[in-house]
PDB file of C-alpha atoms in Angstrom:
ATOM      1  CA  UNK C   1       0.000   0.000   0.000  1.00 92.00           C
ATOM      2  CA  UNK C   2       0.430   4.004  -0.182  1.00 95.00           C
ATOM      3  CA  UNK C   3       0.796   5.119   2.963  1.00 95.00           C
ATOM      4  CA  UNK C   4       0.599   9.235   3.260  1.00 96.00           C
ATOM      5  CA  UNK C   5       1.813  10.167   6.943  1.00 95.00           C
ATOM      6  CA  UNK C   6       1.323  14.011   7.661  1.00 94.00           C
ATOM      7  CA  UNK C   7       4.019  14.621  10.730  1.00 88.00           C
ATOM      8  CA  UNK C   8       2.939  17.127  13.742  1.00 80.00           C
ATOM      9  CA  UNK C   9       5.738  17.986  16.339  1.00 79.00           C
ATOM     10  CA  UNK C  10       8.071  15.168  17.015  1.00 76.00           C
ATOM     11  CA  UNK C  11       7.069  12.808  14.702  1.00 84.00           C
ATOM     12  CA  UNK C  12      10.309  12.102  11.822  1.00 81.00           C
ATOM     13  CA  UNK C  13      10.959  10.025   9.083  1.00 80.00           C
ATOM     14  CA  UNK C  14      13.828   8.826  10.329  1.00 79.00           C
ATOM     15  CA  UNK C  15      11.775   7.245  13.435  1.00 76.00           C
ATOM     16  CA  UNK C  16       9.388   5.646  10.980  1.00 85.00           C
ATOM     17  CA  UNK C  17      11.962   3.785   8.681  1.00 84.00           C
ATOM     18  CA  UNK C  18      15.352   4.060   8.653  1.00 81.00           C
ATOM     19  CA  UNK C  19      15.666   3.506   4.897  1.00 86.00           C
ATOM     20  CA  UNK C  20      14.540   7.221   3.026  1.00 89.00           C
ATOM     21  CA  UNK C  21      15.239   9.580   0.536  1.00 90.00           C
ATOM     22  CA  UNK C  22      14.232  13.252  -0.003  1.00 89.00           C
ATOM     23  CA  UNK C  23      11.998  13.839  -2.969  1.00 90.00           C
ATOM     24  CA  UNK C  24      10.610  16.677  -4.631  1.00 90.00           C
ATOM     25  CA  UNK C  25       7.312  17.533  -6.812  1.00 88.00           C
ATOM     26  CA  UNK C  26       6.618  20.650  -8.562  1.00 86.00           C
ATOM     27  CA  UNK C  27       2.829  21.310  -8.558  1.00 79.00           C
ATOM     28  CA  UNK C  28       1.427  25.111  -9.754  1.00 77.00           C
ATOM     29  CA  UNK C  29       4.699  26.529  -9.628  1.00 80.00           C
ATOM     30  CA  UNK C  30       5.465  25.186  -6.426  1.00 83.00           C
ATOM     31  CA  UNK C  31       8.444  22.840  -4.577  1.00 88.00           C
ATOM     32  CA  UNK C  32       7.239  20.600  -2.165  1.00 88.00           C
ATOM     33  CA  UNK C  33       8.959  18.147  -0.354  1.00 89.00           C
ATOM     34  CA  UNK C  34       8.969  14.993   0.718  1.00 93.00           C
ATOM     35  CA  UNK C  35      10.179  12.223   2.214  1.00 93.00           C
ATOM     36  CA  UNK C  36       9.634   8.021   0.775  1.00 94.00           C
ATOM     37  CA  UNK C  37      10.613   5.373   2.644  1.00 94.00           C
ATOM     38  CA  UNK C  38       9.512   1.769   2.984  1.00 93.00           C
ATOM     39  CA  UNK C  39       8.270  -0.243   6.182  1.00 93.00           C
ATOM     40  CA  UNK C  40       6.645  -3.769   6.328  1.00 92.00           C
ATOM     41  CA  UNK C  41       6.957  -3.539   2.514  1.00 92.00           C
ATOM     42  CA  UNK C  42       4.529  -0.542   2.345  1.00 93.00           C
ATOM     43  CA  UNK C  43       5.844   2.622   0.672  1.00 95.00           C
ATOM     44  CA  UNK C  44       5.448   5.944   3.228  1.00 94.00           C
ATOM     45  CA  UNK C  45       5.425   8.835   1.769  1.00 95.00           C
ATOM     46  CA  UNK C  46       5.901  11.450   4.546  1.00 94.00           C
ATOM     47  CA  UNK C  47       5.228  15.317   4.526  1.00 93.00           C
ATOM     48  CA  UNK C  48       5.144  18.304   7.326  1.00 89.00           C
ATOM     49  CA  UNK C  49       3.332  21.003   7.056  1.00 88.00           C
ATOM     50  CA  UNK C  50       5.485  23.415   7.116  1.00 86.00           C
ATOM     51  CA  UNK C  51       7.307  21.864   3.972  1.00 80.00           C
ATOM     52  CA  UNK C  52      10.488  21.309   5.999  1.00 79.00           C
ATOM     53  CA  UNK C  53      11.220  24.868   6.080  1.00 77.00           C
ATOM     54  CA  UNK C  54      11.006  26.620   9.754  1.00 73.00           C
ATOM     55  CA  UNK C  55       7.802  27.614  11.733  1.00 78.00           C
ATOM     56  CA  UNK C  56       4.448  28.276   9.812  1.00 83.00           C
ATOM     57  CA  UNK C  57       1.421  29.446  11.815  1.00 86.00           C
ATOM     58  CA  UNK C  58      -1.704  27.019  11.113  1.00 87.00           C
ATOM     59  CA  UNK C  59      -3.062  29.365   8.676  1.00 85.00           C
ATOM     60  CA  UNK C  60      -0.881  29.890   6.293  1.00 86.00           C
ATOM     61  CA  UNK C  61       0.124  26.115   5.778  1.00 89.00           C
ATOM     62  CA  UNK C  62      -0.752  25.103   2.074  1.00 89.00           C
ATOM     63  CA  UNK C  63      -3.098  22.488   2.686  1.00 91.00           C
ATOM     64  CA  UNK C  64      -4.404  22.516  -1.119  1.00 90.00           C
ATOM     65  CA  UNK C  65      -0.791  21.807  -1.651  1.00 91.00           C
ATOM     66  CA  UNK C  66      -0.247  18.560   0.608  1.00 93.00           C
ATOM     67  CA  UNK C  67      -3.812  17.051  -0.287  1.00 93.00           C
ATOM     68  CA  UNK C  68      -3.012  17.444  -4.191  1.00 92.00           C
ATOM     69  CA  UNK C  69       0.749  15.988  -3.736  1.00 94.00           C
ATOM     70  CA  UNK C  70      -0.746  12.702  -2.372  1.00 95.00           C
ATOM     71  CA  UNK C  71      -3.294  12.649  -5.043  1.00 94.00           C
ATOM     72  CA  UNK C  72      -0.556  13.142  -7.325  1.00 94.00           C
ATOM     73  CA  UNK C  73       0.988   9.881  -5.587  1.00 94.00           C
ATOM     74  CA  UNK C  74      -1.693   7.930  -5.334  1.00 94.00           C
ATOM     75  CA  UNK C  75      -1.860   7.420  -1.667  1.00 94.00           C
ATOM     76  CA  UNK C  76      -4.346   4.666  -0.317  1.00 93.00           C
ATOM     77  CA  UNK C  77      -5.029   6.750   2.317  1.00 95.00           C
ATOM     78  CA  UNK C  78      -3.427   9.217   4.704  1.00 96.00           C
ATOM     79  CA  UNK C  79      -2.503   9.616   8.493  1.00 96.00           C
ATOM     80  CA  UNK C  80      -2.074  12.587  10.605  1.00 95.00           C
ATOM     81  CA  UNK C  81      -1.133  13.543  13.828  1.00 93.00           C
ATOM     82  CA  UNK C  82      -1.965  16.486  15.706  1.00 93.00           C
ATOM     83  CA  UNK C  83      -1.504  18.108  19.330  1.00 94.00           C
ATOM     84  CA  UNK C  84      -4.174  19.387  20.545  1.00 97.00           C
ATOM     85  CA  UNK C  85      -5.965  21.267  24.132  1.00 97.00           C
ATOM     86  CA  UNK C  86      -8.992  19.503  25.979  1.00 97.00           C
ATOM     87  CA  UNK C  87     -12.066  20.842  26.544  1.00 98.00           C
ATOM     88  CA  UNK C  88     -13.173  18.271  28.939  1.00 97.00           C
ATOM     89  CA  UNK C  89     -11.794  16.873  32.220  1.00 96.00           C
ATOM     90  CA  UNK C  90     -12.619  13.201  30.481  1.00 97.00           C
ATOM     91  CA  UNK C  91     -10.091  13.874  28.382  1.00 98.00           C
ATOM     92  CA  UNK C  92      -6.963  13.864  30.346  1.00 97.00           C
ATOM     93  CA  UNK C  93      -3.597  15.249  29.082  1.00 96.00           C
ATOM     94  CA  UNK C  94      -1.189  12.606  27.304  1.00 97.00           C
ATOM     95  CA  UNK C  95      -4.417  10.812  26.340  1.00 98.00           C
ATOM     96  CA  UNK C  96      -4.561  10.051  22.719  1.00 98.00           C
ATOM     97  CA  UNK C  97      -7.961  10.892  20.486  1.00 98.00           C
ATOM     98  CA  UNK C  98      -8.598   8.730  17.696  1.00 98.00           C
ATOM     99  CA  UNK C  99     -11.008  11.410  15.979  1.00 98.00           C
ATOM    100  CA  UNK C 100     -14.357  10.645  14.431  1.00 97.00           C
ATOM    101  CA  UNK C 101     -16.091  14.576  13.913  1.00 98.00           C
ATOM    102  CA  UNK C 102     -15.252  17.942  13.828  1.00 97.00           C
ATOM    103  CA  UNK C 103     -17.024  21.264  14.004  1.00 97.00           C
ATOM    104  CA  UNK C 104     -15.531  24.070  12.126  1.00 96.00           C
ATOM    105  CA  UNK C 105     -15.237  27.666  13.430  1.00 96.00           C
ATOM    106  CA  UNK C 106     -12.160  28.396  11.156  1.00 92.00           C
ATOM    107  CA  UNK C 107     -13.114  31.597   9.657  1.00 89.00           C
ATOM    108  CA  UNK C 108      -9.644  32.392   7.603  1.00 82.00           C
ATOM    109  CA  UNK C 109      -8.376  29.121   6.697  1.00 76.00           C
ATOM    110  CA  UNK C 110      -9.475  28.202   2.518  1.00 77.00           C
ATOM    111  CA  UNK C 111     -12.196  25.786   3.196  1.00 82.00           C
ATOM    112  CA  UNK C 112     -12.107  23.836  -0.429  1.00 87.00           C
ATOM    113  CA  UNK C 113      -9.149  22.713  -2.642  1.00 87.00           C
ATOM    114  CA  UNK C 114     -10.882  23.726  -5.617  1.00 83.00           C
ATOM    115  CA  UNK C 115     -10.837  26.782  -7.268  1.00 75.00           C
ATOM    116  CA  UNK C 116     -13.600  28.822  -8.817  1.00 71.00           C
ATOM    117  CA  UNK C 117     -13.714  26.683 -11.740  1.00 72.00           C
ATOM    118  CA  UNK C 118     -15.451  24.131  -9.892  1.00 76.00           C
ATOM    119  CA  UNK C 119     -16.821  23.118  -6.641  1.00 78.00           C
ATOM    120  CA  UNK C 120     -17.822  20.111  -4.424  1.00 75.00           C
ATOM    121  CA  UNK C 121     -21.093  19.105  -2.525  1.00 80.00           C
ATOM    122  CA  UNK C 122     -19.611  16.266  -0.472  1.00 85.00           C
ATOM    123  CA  UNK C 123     -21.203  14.218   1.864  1.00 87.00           C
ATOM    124  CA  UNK C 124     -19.195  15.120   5.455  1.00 90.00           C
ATOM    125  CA  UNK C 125     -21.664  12.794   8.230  1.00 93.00           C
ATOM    126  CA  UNK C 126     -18.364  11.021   8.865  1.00 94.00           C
ATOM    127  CA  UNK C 127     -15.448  13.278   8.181  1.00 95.00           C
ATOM    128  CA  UNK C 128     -12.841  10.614   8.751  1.00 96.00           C
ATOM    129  CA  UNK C 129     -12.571   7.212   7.185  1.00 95.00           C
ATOM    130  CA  UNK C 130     -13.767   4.462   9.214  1.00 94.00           C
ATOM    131  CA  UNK C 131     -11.184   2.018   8.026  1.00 94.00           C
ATOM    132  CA  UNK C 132      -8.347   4.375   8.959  1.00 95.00           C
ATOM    133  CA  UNK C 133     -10.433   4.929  12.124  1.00 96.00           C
ATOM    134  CA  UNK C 134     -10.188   1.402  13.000  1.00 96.00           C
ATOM    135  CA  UNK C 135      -6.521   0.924  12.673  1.00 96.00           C
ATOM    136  CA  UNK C 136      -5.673   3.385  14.684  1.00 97.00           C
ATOM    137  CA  UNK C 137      -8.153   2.136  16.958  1.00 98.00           C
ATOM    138  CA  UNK C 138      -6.423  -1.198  17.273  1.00 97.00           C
ATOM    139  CA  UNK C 139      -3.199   0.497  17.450  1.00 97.00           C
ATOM    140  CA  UNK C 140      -3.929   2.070  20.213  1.00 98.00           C
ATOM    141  CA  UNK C 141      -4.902  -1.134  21.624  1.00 98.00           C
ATOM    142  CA  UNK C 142      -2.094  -2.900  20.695  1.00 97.00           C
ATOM    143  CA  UNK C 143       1.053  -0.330  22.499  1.00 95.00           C
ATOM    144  CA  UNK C 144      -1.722  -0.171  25.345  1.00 96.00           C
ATOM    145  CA  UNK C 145      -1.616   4.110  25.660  1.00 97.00           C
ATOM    146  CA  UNK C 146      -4.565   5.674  26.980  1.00 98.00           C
ATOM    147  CA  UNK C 147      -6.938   6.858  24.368  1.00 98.00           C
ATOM    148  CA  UNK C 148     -10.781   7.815  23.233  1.00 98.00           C
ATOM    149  CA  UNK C 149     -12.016   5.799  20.420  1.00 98.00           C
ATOM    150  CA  UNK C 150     -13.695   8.877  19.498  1.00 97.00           C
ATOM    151  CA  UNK C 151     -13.811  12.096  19.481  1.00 98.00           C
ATOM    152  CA  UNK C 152     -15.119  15.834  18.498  1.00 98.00           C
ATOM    153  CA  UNK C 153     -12.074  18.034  17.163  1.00 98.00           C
ATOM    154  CA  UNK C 154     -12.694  21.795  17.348  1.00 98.00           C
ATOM    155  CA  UNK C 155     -10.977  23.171  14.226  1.00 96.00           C
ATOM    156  CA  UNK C 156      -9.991  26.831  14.538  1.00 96.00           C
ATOM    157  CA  UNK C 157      -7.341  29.196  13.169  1.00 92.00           C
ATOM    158  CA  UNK C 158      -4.918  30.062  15.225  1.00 86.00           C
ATOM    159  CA  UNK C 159      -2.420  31.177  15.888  1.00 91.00           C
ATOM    160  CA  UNK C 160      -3.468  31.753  19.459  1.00 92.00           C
ATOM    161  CA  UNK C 161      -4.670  30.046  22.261  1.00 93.00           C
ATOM    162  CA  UNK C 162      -8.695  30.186  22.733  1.00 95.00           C
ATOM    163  CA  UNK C 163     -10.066  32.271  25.625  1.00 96.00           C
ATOM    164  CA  UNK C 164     -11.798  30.962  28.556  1.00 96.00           C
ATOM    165  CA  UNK C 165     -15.199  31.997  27.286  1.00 97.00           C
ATOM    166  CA  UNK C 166     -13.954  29.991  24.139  1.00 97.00           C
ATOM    167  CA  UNK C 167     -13.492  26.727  25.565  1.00 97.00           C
ATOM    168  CA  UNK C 168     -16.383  27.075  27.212  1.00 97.00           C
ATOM    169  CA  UNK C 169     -18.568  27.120  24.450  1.00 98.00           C
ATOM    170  CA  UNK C 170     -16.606  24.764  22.543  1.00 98.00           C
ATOM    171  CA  UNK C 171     -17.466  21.994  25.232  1.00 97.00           C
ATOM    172  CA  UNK C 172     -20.681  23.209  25.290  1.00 97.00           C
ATOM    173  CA  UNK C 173     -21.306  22.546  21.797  1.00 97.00           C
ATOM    174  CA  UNK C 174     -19.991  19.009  22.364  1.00 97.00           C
ATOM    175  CA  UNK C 175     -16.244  19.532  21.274  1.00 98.00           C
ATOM    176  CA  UNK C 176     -13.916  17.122  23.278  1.00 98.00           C
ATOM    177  CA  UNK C 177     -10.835  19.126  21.664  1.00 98.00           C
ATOM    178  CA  UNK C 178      -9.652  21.970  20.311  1.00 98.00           C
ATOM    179  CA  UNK C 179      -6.734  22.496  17.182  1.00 96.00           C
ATOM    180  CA  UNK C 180      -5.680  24.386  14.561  1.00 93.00           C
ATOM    181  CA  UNK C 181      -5.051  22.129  11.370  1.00 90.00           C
ATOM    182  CA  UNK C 182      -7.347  19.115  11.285  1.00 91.00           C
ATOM    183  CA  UNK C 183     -10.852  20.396   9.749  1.00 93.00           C
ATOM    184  CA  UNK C 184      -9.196  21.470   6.562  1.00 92.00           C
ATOM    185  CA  UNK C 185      -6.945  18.563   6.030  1.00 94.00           C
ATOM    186  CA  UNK C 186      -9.982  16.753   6.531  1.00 94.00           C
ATOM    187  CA  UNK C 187     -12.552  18.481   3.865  1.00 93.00           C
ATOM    188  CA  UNK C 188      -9.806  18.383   1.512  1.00 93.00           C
ATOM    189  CA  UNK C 189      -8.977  14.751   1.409  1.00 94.00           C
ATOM    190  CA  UNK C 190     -12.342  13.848   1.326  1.00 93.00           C
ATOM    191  CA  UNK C 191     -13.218  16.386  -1.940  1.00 92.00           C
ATOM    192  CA  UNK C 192     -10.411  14.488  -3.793  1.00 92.00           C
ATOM    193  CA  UNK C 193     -11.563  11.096  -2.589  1.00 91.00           C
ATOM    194  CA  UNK C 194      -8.629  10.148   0.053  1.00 94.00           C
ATOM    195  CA  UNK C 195      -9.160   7.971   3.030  1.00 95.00           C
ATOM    196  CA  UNK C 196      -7.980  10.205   6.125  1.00 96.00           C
ATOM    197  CA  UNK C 197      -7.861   9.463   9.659  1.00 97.00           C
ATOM    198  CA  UNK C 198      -5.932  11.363  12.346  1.00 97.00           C
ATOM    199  CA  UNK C 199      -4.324  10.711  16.121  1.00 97.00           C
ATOM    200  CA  UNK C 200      -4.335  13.837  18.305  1.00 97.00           C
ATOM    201  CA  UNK C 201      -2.520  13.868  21.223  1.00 97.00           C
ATOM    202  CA  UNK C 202      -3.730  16.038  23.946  1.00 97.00           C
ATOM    203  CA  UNK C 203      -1.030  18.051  25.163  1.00 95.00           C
ATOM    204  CA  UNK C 204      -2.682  20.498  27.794  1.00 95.00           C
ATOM    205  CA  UNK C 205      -6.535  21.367  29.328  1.00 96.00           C
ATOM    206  CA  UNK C 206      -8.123  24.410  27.660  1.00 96.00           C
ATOM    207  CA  UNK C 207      -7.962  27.881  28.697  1.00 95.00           C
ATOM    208  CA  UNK C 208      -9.536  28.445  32.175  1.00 94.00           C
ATOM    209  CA  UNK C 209      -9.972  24.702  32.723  1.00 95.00           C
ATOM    210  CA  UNK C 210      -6.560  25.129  34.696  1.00 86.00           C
ATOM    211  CA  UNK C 211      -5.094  27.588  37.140  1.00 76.00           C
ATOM    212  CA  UNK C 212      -1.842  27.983  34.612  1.00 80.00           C
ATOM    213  CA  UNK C 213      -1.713  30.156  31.838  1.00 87.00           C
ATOM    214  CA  UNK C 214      -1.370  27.950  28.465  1.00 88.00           C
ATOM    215  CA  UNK C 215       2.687  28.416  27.229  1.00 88.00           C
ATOM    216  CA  UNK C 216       3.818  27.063  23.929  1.00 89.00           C
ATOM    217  CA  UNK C 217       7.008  25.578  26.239  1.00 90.00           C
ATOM    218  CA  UNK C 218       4.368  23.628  27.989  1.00 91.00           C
ATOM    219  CA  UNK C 219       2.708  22.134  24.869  1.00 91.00           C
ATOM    220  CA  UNK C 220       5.932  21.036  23.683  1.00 90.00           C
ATOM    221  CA  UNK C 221       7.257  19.129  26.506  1.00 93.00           C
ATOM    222  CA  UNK C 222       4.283  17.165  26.840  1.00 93.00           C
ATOM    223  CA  UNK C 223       4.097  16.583  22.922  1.00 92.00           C
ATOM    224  CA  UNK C 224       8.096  15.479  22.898  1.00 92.00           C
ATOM    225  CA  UNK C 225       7.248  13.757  26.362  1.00 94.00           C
ATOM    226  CA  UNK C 226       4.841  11.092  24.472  1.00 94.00           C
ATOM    227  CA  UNK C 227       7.249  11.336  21.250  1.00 92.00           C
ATOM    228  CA  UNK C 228       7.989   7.622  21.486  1.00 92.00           C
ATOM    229  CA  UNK C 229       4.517   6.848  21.925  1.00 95.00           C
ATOM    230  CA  UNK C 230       2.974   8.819  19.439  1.00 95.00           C
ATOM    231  CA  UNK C 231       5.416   7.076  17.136  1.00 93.00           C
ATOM    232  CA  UNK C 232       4.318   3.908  18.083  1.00 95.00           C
ATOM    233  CA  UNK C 233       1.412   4.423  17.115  1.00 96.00           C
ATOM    234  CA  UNK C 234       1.778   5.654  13.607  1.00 95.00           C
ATOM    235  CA  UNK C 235       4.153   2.520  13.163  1.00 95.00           C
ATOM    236  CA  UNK C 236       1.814  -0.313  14.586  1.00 96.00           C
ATOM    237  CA  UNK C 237      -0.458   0.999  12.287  1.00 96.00           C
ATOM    238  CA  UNK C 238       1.778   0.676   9.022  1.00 95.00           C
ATOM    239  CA  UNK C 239       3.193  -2.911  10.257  1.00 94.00           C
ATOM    240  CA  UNK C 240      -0.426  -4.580  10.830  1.00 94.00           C
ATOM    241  CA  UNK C 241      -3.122  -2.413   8.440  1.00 91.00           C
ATOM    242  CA  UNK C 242      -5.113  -4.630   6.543  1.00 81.00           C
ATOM    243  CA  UNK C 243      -5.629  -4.105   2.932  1.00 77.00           C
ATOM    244  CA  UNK C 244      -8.868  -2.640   1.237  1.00 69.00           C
ATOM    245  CA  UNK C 245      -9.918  -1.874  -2.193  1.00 67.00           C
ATOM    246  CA  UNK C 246     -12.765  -0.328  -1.509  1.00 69.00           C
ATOM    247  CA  UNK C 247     -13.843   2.879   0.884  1.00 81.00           C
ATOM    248  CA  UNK C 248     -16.375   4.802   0.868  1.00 79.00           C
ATOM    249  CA  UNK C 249     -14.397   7.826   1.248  1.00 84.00           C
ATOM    250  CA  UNK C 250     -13.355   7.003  -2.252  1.00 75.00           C
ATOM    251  CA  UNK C 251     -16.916   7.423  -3.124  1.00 69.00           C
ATOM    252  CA  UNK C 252     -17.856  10.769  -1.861  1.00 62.00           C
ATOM    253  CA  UNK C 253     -17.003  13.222  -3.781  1.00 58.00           C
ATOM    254  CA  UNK C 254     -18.893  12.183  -7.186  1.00 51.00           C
ATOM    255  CA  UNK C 255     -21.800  14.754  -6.555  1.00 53.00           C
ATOM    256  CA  UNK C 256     -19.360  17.658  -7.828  1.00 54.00           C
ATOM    257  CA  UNK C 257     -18.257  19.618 -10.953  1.00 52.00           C
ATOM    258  CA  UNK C 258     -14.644  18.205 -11.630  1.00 55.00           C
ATOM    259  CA  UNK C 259     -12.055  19.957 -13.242  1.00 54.00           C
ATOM    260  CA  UNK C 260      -7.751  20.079 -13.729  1.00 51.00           C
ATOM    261  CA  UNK C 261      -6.278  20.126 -10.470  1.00 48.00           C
TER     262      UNK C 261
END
């Protein structure tokens, strides 16, 4: 299989297979990078989102860009990870969320990889793909970290932290966690017919759910705290997924007006 891997903070190549090259694809005038490699004789084609090239806030990534580059290689499907902030005392930091629905309140973020050319009424009851769902649900099973089997991500823009009036709502609303990259990753695979499922890793309670202010220092030493796990994970997956020819995901997106990506 194709195996797309979309790496969040701590998560390398090099700690997913030790055999890789760099490669790069031009695509509307653009360079993006990435990385192949090959585990349990899959091939893993592995991207960050800030195209190996220094910080980029969460709003500015070019998530048209990744989603078309692993159309381009015909991934089977693809994996993210993400960090993320609870908005519910059930959902303890260093848990894992497998992630099963979103609600958007993005307001700046491009919500569509096409352009005006054409445009895409796609069916969105379950954002993620149930068969990538399931992996990673038996993955987390199988390295025995605590996790949810589900989950509501709150997608917003970022690049700063929610206020307590924020999270509030959010949980009221039925969020379980809030992030910054997820939704659009999400919407986009599914307009161009690829299976996507995501891990989040919760990495600190929401804003005014604890007596501490919410640091990016803090975030990051949980996040590189539960590296090894996190990893784990995303390779338990790769060494035991199942192969499918058919998704549903796949499926989706034929009530829409196509046109040259």
């Amino acid at each position: 299989m194709k195996i797309g891997i979309i790496g969040s903070t701590g998560v390398q190549i090099g700690l997913l297979t030790t055999e890789y090259e760099i490669q790069t694809k031009k695509m509307n005038g653009k360079i993006f990078n990435y990385y192949k490699g090959i585990r349990s004789g899959h091939e893993i084609y592995f991207v960050t989102r800030n195209n190996f090239d220094g910080p980029v806030p969460p709003h500015l990534v070019d998530y048209p860009g990744i989603m078309r580059l692993f159309k381009e290689l015909e991934a089977d499907f693809v994996l993210a990870s993400a960090i993320v902030g609870s908005l519910s005392y059930d959902y303890h930091i260093g848990d894992y969320v497998v992630l099963d629905q979103f609600i958007d309140m993005t307001k700046n973020n491009c919500h569509t990889v096409y352009d005006n050319k054409a445009f895409a009424f796609v069916d969105f009851t379950d954002p993620y793909c149930p068969k990538v769902r399931e992996a990673l649900i038996n993955s987390c099973r199988n390295i025995n970290v605590s996790f949810h089997a589900s989950g509501c991500y709150v997608g917003v823009d970022g690049p700063r932290y929610e206020t307590a009036a924020e999270v509030k709502m959010y949980g009221m609303l039925g969020g379980h966690v809030v992030g910054m990259t997820n939704v659009t990753e999400a919407i986009m695979a599914r307009e161009l017919g690829i299976c996507y499922g995501a891990v989040a890793l919760i990495s600190n309670y929401g804003a005014g759910m604890d007596t501490d202010e919410i640091l990016r220092q803090d975030c990051y030493s949980k996040t590189m705290e539960c590296k090894d796990s996190t990893i784990a994970i995303i390779c338990n997956l790769i060494d035991t997924i199942q192969e499918y020819e058919t998704c549903s995901c796949r499926t989706k997106n034929s009530d829409m007006l196509f046109t040259n990506l």
